[in-house]
PDB file of C-alpha atoms in Angstrom:
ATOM      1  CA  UNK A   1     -11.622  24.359  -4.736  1.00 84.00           C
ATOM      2  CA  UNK A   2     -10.168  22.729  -1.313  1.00 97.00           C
ATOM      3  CA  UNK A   3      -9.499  19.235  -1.578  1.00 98.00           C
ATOM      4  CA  UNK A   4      -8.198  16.219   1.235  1.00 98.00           C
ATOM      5  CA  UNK A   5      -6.996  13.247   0.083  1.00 98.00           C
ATOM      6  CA  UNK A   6      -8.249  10.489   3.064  1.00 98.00           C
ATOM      7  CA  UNK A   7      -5.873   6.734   2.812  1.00 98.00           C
ATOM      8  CA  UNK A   8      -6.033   4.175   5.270  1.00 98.00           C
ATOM      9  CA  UNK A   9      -3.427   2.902   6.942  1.00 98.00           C
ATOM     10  CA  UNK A  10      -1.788   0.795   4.339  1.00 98.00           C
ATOM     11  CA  UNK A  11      -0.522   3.460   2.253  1.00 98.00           C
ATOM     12  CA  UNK A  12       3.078   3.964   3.375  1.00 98.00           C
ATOM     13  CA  UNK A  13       3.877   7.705   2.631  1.00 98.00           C
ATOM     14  CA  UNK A  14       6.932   8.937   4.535  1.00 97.00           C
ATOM     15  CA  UNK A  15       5.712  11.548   7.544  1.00 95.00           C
ATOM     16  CA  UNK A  16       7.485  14.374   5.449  1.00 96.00           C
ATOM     17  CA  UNK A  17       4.959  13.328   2.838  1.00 97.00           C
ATOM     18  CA  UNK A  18       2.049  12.862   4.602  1.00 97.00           C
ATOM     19  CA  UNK A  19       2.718  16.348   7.015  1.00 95.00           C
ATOM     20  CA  UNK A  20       2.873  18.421   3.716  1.00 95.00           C
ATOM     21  CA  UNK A  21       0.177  17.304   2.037  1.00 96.00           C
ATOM     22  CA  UNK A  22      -3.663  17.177   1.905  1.00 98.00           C
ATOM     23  CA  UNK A  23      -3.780  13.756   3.840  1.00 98.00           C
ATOM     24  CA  UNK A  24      -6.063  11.939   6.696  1.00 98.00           C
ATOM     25  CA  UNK A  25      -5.181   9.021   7.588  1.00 98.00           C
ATOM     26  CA  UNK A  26      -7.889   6.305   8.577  1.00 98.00           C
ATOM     27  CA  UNK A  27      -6.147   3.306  10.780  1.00 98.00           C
ATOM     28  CA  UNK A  28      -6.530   0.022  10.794  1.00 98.00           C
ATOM     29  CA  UNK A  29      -5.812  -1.807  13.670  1.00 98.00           C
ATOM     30  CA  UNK A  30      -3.710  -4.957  14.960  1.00 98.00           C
ATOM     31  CA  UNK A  31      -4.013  -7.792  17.476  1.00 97.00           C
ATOM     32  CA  UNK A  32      -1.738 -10.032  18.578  1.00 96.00           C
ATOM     33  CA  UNK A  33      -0.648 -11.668  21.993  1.00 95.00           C
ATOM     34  CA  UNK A  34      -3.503 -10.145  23.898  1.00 96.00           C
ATOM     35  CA  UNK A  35      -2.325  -6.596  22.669  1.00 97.00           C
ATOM     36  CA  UNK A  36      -4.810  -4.119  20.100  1.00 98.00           C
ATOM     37  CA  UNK A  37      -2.237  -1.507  18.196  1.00 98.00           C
ATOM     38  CA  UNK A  38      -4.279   1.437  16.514  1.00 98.00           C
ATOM     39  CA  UNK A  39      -2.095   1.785  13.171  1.00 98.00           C
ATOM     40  CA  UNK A  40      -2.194   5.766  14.046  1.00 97.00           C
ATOM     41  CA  UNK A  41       0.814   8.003  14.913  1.00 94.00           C
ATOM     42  CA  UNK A  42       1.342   6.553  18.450  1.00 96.00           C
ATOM     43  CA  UNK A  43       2.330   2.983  16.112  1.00 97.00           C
ATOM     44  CA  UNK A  44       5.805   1.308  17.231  1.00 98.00           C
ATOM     45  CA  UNK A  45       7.147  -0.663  14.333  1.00 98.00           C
ATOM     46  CA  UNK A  46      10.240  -2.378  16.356  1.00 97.00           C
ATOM     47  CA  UNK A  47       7.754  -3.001  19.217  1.00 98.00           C
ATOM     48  CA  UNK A  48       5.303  -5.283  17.027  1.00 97.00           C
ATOM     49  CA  UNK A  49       8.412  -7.023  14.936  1.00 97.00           C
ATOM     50  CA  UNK A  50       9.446  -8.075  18.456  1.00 97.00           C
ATOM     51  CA  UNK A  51       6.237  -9.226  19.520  1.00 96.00           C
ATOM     52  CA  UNK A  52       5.968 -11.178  15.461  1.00 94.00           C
ATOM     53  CA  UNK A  53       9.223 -12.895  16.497  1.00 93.00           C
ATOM     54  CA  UNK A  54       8.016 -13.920  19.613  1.00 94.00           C
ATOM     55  CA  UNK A  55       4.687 -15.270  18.800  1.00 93.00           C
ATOM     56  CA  UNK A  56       4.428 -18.196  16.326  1.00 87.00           C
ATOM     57  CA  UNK A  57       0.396 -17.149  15.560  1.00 89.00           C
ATOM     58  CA  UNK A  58       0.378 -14.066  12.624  1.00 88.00           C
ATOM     59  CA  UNK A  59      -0.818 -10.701  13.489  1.00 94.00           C
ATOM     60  CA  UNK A  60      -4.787 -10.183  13.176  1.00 95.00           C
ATOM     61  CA  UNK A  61      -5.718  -7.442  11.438  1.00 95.00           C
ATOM     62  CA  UNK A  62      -9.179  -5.137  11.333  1.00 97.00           C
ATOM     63  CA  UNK A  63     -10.037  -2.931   8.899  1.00 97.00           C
ATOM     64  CA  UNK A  64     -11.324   0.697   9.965  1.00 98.00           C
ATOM     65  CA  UNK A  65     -15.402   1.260  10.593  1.00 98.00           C
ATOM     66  CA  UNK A  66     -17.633   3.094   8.129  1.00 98.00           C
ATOM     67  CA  UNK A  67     -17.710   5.039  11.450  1.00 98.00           C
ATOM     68  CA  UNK A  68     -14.074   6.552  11.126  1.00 98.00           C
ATOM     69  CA  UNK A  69     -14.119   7.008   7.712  1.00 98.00           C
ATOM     70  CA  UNK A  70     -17.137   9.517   8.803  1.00 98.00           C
ATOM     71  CA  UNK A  71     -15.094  10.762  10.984  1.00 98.00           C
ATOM     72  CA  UNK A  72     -12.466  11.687   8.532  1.00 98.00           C
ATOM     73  CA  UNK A  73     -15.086  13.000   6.002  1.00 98.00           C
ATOM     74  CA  UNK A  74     -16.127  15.323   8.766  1.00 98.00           C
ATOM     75  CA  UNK A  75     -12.825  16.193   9.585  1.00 97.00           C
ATOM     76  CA  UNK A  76     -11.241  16.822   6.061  1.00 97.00           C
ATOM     77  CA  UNK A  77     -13.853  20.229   5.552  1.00 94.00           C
ATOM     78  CA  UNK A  78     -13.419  20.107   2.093  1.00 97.00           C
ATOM     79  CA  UNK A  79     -14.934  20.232  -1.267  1.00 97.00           C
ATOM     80  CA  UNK A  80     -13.494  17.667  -2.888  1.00 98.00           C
ATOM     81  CA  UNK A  81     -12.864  14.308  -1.266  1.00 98.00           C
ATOM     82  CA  UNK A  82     -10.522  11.659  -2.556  1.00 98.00           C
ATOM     83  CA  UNK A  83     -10.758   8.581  -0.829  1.00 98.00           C
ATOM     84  CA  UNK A  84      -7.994   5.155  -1.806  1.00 98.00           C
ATOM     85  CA  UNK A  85      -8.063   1.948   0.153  1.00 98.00           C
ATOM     86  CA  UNK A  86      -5.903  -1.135   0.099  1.00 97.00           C
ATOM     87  CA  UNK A  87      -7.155  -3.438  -2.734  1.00 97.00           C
ATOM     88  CA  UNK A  88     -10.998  -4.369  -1.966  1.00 97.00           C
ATOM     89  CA  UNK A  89      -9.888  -8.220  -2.808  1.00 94.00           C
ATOM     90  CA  UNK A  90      -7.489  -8.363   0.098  1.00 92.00           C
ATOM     91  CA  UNK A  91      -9.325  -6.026   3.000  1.00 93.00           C
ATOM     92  CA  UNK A  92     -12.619  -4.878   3.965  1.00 96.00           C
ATOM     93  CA  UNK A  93     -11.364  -1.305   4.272  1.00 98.00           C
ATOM     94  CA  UNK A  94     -12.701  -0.530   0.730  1.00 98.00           C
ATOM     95  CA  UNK A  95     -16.390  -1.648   1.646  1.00 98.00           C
ATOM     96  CA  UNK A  96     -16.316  -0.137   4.949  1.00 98.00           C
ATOM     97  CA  UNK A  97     -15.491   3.222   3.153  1.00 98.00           C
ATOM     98  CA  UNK A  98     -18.410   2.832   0.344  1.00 98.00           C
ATOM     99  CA  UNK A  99     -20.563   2.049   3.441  1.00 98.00           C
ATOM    100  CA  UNK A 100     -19.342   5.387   4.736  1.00 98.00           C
ATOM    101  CA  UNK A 101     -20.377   7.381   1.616  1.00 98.00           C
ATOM    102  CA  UNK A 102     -23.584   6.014   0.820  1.00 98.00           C
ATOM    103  CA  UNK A 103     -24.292   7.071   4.912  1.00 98.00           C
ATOM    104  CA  UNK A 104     -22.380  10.770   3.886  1.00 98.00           C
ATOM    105  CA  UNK A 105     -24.188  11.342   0.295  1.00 98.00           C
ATOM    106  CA  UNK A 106     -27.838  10.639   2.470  1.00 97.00           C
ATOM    107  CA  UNK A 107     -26.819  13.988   4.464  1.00 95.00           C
ATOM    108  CA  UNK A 108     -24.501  15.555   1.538  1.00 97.00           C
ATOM    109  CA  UNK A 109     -26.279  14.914  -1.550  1.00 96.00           C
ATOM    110  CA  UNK A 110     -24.239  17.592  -3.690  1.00 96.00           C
ATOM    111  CA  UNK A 111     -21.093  16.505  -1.654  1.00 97.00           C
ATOM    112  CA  UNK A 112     -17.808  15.933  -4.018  1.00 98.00           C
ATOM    113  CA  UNK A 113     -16.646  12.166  -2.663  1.00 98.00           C
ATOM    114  CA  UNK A 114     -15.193   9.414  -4.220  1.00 98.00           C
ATOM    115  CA  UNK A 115     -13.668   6.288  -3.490  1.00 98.00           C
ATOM    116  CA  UNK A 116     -10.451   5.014  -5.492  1.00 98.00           C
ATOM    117  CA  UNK A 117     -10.091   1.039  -4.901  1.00 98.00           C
ATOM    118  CA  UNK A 118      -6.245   1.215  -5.392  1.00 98.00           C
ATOM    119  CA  UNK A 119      -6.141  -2.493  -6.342  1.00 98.00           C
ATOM    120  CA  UNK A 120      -2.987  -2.995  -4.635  1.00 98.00           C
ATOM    121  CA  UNK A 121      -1.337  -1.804  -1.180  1.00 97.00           C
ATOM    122  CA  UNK A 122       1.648  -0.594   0.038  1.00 98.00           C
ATOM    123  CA  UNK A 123       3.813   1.157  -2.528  1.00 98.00           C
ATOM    124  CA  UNK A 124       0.634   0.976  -4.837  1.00 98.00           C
ATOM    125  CA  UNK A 125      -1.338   3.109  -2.594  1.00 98.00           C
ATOM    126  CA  UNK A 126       1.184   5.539  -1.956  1.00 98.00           C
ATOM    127  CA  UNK A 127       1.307   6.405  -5.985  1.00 98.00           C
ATOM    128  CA  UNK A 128      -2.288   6.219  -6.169  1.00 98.00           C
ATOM    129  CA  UNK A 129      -2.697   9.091  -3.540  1.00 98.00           C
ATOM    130  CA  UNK A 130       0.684  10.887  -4.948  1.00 98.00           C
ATOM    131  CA  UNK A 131      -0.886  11.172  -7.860  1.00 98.00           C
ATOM    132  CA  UNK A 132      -4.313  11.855  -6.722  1.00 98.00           C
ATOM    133  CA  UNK A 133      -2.459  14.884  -5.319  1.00 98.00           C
ATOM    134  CA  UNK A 134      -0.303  15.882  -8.310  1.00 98.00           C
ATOM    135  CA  UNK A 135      -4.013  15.954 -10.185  1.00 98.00           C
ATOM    136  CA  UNK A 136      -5.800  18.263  -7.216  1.00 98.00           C
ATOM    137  CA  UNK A 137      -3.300  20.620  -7.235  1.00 97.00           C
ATOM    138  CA  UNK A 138      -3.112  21.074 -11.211  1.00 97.00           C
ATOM    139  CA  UNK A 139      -6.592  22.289 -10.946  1.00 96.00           C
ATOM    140  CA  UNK A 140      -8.077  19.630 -12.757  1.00 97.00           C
ATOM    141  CA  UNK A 141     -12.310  19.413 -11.861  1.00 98.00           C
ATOM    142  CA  UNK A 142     -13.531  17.139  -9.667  1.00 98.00           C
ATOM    143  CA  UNK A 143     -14.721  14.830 -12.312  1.00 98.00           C
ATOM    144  CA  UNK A 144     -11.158  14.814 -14.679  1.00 98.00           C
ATOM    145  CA  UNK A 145      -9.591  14.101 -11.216  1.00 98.00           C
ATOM    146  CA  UNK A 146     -11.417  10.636 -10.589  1.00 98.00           C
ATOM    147  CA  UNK A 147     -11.013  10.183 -14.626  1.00 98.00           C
ATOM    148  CA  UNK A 148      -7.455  10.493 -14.463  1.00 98.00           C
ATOM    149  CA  UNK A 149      -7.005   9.277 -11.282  1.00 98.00           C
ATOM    150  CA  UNK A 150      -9.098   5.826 -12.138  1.00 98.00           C
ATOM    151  CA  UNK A 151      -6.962   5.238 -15.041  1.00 98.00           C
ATOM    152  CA  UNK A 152      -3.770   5.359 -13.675  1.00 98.00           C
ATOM    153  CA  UNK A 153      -4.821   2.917 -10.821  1.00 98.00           C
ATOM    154  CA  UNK A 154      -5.260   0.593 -14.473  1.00 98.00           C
ATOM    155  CA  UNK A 155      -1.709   1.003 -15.143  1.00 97.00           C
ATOM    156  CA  UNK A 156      -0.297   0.887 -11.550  1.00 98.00           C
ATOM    157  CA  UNK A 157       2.258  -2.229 -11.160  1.00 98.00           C
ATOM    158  CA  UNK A 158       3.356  -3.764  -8.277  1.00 98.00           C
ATOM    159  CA  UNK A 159       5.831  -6.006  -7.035  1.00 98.00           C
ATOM    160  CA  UNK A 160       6.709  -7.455  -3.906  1.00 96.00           C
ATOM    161  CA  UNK A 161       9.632  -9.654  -2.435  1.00 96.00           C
ATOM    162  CA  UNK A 162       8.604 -11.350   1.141  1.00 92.00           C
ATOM    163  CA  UNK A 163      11.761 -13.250   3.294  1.00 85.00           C
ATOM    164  CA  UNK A 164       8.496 -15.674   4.234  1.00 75.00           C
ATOM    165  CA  UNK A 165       4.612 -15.017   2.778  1.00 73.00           C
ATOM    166  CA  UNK A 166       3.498 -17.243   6.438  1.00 69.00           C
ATOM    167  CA  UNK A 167       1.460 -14.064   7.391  1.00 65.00           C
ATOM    168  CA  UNK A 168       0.054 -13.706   4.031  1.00 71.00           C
ATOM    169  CA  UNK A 169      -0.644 -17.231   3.681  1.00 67.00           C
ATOM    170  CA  UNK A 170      -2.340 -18.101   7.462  1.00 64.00           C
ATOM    171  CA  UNK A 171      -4.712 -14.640   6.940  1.00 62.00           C
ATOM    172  CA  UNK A 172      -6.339 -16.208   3.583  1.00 61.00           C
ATOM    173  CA  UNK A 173      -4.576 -13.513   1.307  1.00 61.00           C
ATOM    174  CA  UNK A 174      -3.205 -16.012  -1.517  1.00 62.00           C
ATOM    175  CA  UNK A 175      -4.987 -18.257  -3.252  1.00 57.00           C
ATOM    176  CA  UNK A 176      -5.380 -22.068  -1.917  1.00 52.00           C
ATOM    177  CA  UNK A 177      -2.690 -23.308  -4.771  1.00 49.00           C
ATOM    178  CA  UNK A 178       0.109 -20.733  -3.591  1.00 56.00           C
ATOM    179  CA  UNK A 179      -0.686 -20.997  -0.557  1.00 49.00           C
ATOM    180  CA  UNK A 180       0.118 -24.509  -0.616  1.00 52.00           C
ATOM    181  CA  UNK A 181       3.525 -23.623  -3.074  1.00 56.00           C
ATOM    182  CA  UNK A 182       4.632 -21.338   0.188  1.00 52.00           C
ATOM    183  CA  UNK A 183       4.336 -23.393   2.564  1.00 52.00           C
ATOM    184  CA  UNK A 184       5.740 -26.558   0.998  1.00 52.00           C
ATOM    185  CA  UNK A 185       8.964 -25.081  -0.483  1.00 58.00           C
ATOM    186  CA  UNK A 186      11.693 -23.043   0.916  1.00 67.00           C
ATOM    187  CA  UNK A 187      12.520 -20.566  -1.992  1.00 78.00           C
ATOM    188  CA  UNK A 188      11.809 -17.382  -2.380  1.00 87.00           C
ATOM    189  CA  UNK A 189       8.834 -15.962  -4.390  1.00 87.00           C
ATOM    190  CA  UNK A 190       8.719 -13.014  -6.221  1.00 93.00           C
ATOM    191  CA  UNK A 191       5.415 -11.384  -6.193  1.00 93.00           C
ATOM    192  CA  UNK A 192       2.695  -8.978  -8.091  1.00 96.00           C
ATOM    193  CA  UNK A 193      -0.919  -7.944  -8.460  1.00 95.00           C
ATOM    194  CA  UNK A 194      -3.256  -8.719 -10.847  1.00 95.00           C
ATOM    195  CA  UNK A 195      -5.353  -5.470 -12.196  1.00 95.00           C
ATOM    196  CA  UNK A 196      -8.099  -6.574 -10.285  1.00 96.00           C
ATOM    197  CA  UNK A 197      -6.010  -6.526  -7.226  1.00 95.00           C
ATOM    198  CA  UNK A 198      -5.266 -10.249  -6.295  1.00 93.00           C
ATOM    199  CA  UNK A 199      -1.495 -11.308  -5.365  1.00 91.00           C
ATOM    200  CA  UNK A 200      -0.370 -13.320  -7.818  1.00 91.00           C
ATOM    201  CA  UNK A 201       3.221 -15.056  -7.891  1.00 90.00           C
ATOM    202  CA  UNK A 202       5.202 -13.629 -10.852  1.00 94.00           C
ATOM    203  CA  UNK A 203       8.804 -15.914 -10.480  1.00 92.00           C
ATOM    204  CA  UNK A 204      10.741 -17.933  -7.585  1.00 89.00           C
ATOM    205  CA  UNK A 205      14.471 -17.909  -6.968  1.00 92.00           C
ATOM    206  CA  UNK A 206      16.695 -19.807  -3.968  1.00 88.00           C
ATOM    207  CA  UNK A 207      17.920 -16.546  -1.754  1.00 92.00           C
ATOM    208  CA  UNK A 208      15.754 -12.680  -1.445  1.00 94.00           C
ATOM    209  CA  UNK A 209      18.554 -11.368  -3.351  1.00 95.00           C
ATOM    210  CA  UNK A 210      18.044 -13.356  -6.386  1.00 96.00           C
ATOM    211  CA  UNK A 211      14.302 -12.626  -6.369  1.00 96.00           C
ATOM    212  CA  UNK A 212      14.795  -9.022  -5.702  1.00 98.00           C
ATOM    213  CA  UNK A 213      17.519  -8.364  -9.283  1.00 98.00           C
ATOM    214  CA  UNK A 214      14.435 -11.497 -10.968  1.00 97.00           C
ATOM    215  CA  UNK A 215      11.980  -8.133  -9.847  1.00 98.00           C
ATOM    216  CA  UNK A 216      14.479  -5.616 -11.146  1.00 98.00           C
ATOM    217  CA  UNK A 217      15.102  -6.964 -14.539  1.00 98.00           C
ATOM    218  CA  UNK A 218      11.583  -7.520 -15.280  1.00 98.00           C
ATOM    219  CA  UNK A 219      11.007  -3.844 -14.047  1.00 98.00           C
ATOM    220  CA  UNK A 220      13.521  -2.782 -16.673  1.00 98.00           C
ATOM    221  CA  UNK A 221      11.906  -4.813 -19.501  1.00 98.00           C
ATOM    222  CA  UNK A 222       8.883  -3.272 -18.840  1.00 98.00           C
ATOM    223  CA  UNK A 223       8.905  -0.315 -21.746  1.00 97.00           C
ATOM    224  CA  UNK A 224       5.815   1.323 -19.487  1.00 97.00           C
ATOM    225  CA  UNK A 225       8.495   2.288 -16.780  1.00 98.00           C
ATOM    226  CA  UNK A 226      10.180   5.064 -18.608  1.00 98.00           C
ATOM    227  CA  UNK A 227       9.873   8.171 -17.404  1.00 98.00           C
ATOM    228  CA  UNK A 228       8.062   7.464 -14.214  1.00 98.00           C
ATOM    229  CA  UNK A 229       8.311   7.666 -10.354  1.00 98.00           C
ATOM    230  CA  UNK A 230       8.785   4.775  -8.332  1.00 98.00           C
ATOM    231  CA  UNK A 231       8.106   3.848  -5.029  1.00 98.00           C
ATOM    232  CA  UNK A 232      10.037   1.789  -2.851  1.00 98.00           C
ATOM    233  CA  UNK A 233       8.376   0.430   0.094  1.00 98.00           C
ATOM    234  CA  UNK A 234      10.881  -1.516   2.931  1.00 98.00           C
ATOM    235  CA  UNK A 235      10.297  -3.350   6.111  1.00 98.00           C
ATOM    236  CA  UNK A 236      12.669  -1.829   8.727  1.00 98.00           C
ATOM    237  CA  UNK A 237      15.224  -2.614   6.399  1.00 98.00           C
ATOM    238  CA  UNK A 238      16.620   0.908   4.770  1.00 98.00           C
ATOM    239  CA  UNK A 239      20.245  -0.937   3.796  1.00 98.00           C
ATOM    240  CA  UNK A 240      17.920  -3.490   1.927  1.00 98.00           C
ATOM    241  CA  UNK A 241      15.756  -0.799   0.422  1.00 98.00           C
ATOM    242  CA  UNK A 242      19.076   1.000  -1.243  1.00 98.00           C
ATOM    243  CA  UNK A 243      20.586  -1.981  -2.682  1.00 98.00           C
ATOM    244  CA  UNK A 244      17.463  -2.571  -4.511  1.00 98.00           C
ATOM    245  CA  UNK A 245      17.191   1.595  -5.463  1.00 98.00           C
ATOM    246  CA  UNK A 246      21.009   1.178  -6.532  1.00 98.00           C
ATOM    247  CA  UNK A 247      19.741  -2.188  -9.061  1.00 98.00           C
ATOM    248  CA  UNK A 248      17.265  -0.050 -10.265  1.00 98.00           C
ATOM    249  CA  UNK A 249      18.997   2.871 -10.982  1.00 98.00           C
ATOM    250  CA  UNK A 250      21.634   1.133 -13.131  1.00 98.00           C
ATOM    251  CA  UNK A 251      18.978  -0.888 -15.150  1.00 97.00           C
ATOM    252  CA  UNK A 252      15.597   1.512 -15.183  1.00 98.00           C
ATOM    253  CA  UNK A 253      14.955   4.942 -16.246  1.00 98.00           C
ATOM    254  CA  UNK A 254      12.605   6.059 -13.901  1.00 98.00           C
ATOM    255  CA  UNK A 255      12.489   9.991 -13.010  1.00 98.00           C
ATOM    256  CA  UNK A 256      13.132   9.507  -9.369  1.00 98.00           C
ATOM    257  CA  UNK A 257      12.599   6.925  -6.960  1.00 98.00           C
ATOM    258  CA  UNK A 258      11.024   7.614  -3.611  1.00 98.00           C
ATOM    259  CA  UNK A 259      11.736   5.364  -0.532  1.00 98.00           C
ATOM    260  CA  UNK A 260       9.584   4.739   2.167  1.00 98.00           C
ATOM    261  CA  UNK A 261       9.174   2.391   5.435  1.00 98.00           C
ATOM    262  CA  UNK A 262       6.290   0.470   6.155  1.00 98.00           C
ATOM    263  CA  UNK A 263       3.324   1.060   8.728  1.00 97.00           C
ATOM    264  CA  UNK A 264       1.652  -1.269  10.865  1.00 98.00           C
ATOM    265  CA  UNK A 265      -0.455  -3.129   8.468  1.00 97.00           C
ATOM    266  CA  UNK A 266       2.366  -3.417   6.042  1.00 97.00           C
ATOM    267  CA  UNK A 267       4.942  -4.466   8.102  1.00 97.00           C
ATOM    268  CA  UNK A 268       2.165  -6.791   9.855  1.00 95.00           C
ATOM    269  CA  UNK A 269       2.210  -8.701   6.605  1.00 92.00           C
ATOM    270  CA  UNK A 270       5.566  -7.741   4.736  1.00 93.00           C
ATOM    271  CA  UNK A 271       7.336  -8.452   8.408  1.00 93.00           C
ATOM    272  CA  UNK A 272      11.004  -7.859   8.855  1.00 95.00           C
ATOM    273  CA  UNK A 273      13.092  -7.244   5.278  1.00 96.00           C
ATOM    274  CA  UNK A 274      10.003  -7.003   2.987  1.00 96.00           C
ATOM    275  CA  UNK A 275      10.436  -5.189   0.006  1.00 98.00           C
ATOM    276  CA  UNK A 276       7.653  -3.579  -2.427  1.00 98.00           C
ATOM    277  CA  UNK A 277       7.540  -1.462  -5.327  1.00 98.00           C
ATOM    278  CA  UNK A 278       5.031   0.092  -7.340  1.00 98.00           C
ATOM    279  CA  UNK A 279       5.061   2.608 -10.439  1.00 98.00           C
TER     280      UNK A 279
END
């Protein structure tokens, strides 16, 4: 049985990653100082960090239409479709997808479709559809895939490390309390999702560093890391992204650890120097 695996634009798979594999992607799209940037191949991540610096207001962000996710069902001319969004607590992309489906099962009522709500973003999302994959191609049946595949988005953890959460904060994607914490203190907060997909503050420490070996040794606590893959989502920061993958390496025992940079909608939020892992 064919198979496409269709992500929107938060899931940060390298190009290598996404070129070789069975993936659409569905963007979301940008706005800020007058200017609308389609998350699609033509994005320029240097060109919108320049244009964050420059404007004191936070990047607005849109979530794709029920419309292109169509478009991508149509597109993917497959059996099986495998659909994962951001979490559905932080974006609208999840919604507009189910819209999508109901409007595709009407015409396709035997059609194979589902719709994994990752319940995180970022790193999250790029193990959710990794694994998706890894299922597909095993030759599980539809049905074992979304059983598998739902249960390991119950396991999935994620971390991030922000140099500021401002973006976060001013687009109503932390709580009132923490939003409040961020923007009264100058420390740096060490991040994580619930299973239900809201961020959730997990520790605080006085430089990025300091909250990024906090992240590491709680990784390496965590017993349910053995053995895995992890990725390693960075924000135009590579140099960052290896000190962290060099922490890890001397404290964790994961299987191998796959680094990645961030899209538009990531590095929209995560700006310059964001880190975020997932496994």
């Amino acid at each position: 049985m064919s198979y496409k695996i269709i992500v929107d634009s938060c899931c940060d798979l390298t190009p290598a990653q996404f070129l070789q594999g069975p993936f659409i992607r569905v963007p979301l799209t940008i706005s800020l100082a007058g200017e609308e940037i389609i998350d699609d191949d033509t994005f320029d991540q240097n060109h919108l960090l320049l244009l964050m610096r420059e404007n004191a207001e936070p990047p607005q962000t849109a979530c794709p239409s029920p419309a292109q996710f169509l478009d991508a069902f149509e597109q993917a001319e497959a059996d099986d479709l495998y659909v994962v969004t951001m979490s559905a607590l932080v974006s609208g992309s999840h919604n507009s997808a189910a819209q999508a489906q109901a409007i595709w099962m009407e015409d396709h009522p035997e059609a194979h479709l589902h719709i994994f709500n990752s319940c995180s973003a970022v790193a999250g999302e790029v193990q959710v559809a990794l694994k998706l994959q890894e299922l597909a191609e095993s030759g599980l049946p539809f049905a074992d895939v979304i059983k598998a595949g739902s249960k390991y988005i119950t396991e999935l953890t994620t971390y991030f490390v922000l140099e500021d959460l401002d973006h976060l904060r001013k687009n109503g994607r932390l709580t009132g309390a923490l939003a409040l914490v961020t923007e009264a203190l100058r420390i740096k907060l060490l991040m994580g999702v619930t299973p239900e997909g809201e961020i959730k503050k997990v520790g605080q420490a006085l430089s990025i560093r300091q909250a990024l070996t906090r992240m590491v040794s709680l990784i390496a606590n965590d017993p349910n890391h053995v053995g895995k893959t992890l990725a390693l989502v960075h924000c135009n920061d590579f140099e960052r992204a290896v000190f962290v993958r060099g922490l890890i390496q001397k404290s964790c025992q994961f299987t191998d650890i796959r680094i990645s940079d961030t899209r538009g909608i990531s590095t929209a939020y995560a700006n310059n120097g964001g880190i975020v892992v997932a496994y």
